[in-house]
PDB file of C-alpha atoms in Angstrom:
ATOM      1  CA  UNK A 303      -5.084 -29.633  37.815  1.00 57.00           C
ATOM      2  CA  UNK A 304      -1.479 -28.941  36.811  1.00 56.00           C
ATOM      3  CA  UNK A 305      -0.288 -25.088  35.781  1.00 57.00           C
ATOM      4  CA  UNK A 306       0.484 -25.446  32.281  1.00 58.00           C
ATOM      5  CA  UNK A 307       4.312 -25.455  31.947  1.00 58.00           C
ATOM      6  CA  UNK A 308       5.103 -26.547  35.616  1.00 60.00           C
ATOM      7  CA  UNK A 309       4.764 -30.485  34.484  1.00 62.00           C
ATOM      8  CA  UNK A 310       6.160 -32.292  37.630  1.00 66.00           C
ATOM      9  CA  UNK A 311       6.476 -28.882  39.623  1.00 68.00           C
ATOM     10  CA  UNK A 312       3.454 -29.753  41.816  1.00 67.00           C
ATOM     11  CA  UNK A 313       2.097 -26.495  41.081  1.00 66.00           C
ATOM     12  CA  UNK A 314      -1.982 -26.121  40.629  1.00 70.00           C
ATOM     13  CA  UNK A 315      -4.655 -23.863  39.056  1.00 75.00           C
ATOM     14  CA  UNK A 316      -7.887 -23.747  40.388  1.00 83.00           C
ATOM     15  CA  UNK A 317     -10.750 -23.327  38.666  1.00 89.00           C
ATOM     16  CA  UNK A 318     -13.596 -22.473  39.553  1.00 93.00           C
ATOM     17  CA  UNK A 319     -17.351 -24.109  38.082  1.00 94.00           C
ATOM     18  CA  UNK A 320     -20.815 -22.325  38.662  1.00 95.00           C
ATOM     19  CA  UNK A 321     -23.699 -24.081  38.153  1.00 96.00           C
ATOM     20  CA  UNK A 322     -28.157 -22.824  37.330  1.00 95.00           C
ATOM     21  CA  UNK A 323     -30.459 -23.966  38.761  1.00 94.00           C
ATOM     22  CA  UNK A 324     -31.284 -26.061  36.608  1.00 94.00           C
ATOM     23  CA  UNK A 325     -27.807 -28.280  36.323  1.00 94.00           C
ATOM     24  CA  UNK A 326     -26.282 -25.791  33.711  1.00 96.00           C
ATOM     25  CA  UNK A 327     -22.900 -24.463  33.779  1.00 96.00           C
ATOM     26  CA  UNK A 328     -23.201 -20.595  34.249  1.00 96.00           C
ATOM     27  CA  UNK A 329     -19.505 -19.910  34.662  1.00 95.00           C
ATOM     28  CA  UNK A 330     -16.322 -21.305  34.150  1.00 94.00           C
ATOM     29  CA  UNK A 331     -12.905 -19.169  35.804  1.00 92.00           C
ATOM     30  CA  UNK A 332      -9.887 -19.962  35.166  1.00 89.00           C
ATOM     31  CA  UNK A 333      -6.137 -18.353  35.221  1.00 84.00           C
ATOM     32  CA  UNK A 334      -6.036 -15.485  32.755  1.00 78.00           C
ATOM     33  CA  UNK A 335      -2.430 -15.898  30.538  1.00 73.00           C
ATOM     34  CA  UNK A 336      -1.982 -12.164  30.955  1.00 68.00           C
ATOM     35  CA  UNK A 337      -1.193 -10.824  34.587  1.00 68.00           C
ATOM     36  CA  UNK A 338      -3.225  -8.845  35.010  1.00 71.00           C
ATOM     37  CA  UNK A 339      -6.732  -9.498  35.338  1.00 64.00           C
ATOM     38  CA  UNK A 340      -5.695 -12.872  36.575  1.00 77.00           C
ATOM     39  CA  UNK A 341      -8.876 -14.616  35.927  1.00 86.00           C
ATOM     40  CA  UNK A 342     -10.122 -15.420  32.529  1.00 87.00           C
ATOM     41  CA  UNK A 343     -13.911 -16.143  32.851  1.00 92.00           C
ATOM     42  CA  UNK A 344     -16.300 -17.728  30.514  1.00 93.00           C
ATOM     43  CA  UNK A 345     -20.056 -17.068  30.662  1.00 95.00           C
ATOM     44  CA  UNK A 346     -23.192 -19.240  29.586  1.00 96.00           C
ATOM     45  CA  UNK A 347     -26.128 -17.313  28.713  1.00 96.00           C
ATOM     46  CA  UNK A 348     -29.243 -19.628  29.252  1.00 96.00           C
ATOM     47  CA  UNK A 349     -32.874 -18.029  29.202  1.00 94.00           C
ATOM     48  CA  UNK A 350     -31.934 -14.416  26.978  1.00 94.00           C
ATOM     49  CA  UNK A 351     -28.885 -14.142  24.601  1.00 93.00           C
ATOM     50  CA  UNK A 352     -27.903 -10.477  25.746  1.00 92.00           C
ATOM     51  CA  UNK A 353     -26.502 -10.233  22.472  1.00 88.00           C
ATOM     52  CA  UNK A 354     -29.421 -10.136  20.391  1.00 88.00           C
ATOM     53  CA  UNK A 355     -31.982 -10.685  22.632  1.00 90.00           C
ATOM     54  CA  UNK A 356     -33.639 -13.451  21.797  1.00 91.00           C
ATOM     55  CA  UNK A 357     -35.412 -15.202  24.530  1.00 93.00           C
ATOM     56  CA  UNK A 358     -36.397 -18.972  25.558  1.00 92.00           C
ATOM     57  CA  UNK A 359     -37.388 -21.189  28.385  1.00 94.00           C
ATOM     58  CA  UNK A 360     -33.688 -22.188  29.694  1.00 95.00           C
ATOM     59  CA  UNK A 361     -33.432 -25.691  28.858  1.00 94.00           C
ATOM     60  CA  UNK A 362     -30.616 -28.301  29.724  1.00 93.00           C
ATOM     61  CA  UNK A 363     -27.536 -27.792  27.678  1.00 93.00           C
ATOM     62  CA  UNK A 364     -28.787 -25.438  25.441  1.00 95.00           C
ATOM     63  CA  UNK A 365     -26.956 -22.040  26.052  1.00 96.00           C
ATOM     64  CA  UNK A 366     -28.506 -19.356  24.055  1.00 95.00           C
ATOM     65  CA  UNK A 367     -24.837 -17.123  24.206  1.00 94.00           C
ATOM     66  CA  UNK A 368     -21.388 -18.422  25.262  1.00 94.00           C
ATOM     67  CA  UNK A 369     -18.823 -15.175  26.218  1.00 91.00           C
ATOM     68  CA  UNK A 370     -15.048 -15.233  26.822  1.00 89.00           C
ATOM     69  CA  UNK A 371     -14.446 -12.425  29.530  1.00 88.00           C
ATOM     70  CA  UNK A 372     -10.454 -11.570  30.258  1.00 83.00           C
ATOM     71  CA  UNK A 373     -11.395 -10.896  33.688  1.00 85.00           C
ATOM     72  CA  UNK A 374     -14.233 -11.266  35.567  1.00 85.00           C
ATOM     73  CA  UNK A 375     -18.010 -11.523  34.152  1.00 86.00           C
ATOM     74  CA  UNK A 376     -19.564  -7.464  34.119  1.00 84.00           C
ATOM     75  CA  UNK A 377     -23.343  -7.822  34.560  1.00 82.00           C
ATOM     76  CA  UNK A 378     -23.989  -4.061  34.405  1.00 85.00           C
ATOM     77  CA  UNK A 379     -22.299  -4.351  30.729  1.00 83.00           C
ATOM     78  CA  UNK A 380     -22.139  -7.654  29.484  1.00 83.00           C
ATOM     79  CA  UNK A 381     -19.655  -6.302  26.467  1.00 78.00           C
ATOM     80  CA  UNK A 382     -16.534  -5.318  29.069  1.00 80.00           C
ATOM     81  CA  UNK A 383     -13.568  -6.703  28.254  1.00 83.00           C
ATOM     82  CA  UNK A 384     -15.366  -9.103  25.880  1.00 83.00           C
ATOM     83  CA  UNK A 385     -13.052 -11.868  24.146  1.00 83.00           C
ATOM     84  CA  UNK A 386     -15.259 -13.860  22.147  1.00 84.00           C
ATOM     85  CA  UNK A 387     -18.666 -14.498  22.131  1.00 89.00           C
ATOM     86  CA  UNK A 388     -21.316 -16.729  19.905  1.00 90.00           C
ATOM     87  CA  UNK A 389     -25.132 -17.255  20.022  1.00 92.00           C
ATOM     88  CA  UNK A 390     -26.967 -20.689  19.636  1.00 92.00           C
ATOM     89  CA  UNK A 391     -30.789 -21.025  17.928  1.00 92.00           C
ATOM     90  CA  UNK A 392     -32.320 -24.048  18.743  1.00 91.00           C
ATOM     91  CA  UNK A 393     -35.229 -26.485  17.338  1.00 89.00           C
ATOM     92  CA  UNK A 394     -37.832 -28.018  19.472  1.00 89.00           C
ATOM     93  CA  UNK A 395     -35.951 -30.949  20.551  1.00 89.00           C
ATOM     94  CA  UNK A 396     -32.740 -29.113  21.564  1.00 90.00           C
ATOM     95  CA  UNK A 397     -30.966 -30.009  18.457  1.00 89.00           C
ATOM     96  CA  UNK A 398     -28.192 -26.928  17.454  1.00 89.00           C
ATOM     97  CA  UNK A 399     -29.623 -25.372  14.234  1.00 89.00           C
ATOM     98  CA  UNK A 400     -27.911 -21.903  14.314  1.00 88.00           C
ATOM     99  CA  UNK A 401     -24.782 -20.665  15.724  1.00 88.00           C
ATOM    100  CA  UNK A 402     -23.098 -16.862  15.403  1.00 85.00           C
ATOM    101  CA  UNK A 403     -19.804 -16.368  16.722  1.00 80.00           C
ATOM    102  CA  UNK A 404     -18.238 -12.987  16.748  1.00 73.00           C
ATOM    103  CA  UNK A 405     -14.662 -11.970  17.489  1.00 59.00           C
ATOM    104  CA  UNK A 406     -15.001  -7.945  16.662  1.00 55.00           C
ATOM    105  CA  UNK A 407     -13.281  -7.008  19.692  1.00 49.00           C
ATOM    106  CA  UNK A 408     -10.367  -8.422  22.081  1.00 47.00           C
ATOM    107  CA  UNK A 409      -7.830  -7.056  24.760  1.00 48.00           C
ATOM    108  CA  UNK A 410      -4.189  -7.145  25.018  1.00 45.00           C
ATOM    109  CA  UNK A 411      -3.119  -7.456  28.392  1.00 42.00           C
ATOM    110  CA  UNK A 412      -2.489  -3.641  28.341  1.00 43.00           C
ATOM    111  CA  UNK A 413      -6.301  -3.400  27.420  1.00 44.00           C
ATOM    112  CA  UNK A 414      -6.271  -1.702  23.497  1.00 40.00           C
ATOM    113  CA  UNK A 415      -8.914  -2.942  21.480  1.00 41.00           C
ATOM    114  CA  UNK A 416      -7.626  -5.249  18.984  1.00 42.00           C
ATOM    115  CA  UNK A 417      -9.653  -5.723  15.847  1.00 39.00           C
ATOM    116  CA  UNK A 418     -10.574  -9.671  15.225  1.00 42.00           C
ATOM    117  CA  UNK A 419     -11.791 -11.153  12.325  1.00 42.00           C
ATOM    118  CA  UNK A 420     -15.585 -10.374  10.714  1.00 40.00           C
ATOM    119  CA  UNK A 421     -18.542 -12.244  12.204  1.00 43.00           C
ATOM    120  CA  UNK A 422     -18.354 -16.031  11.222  1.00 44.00           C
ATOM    121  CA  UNK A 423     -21.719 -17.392  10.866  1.00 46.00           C
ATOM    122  CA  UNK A 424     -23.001 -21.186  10.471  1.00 46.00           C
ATOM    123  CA  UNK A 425     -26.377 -22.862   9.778  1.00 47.00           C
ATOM    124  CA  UNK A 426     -26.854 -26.380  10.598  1.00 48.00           C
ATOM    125  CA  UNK A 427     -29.491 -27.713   8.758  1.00 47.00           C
ATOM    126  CA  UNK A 428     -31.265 -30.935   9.650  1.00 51.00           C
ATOM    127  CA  UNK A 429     -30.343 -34.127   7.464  1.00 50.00           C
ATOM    128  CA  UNK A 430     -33.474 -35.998   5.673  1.00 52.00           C
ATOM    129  CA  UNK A 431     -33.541 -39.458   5.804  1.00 52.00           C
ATOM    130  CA  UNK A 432     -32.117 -41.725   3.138  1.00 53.00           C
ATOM    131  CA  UNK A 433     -34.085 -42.268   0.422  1.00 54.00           C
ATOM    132  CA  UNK A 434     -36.232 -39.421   1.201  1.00 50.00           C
TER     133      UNK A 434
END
């Protein structure tokens, strides 16, 4: 893939995919846009949100967490140079039904905590049937 702002430079970014077991993405690094760390990684939580910890079966597509690391994914503290994370509920057939995103805390590239906006949180409620 192209750098962004090196059109026709032949310039690249890799980035790297990691996969479950189960066919789920688990990670996704790319180039961070500060210097240093240079990798920006996000991480799919599938099995326990370690947010809240909620737990399920993993099932396919169905992250329980999604967190934006600036850097590298901690697992000995899964809050370290945390971005941006939200949390996903679930019904039985896999359809989204709750989601929490929260953006308390993000890093400059000189690493100060930044305050974000309050916890933004949505319900998606199942539609009845016309007529219903």
């Amino acid at each position: 893939m192209p750098k962004p702002g090196t059109s026709g430079s032949g310039q690249q970014v890799e980035i790297e995919y990691l996969y479950t077991a189960l066919g789920n993405v688990l990670e996704v690094r790319t180039p961070s846009p500060n210097p240093r760390p240079s990798v920006r990684t996000t991480r799919y939580f599938y099995g326990v949100d370690p947010f809240t910890n909620d737990a399920e079966p993993e099932r396919l597509n169905c992250p329980l967490a999604v967190a934006v690391y600036d850097g590298g994914f901690n697992p000995g503290n899964v809050t370290d140079r945390l971005i941006y994370r939200a949390s996903f509920r679930y019904d039985a057939w896999g359809r989204l039904v709750q989601m929490v995103m929260d953006c308390t805390i993000r890093y400059h590239a000189i690493r100060l905590p930044v305050l974000s906006p309050p916890v933004a949180r949505l319900r998606v409620w199942p539609r009845r049937a016309r007529g219903h």
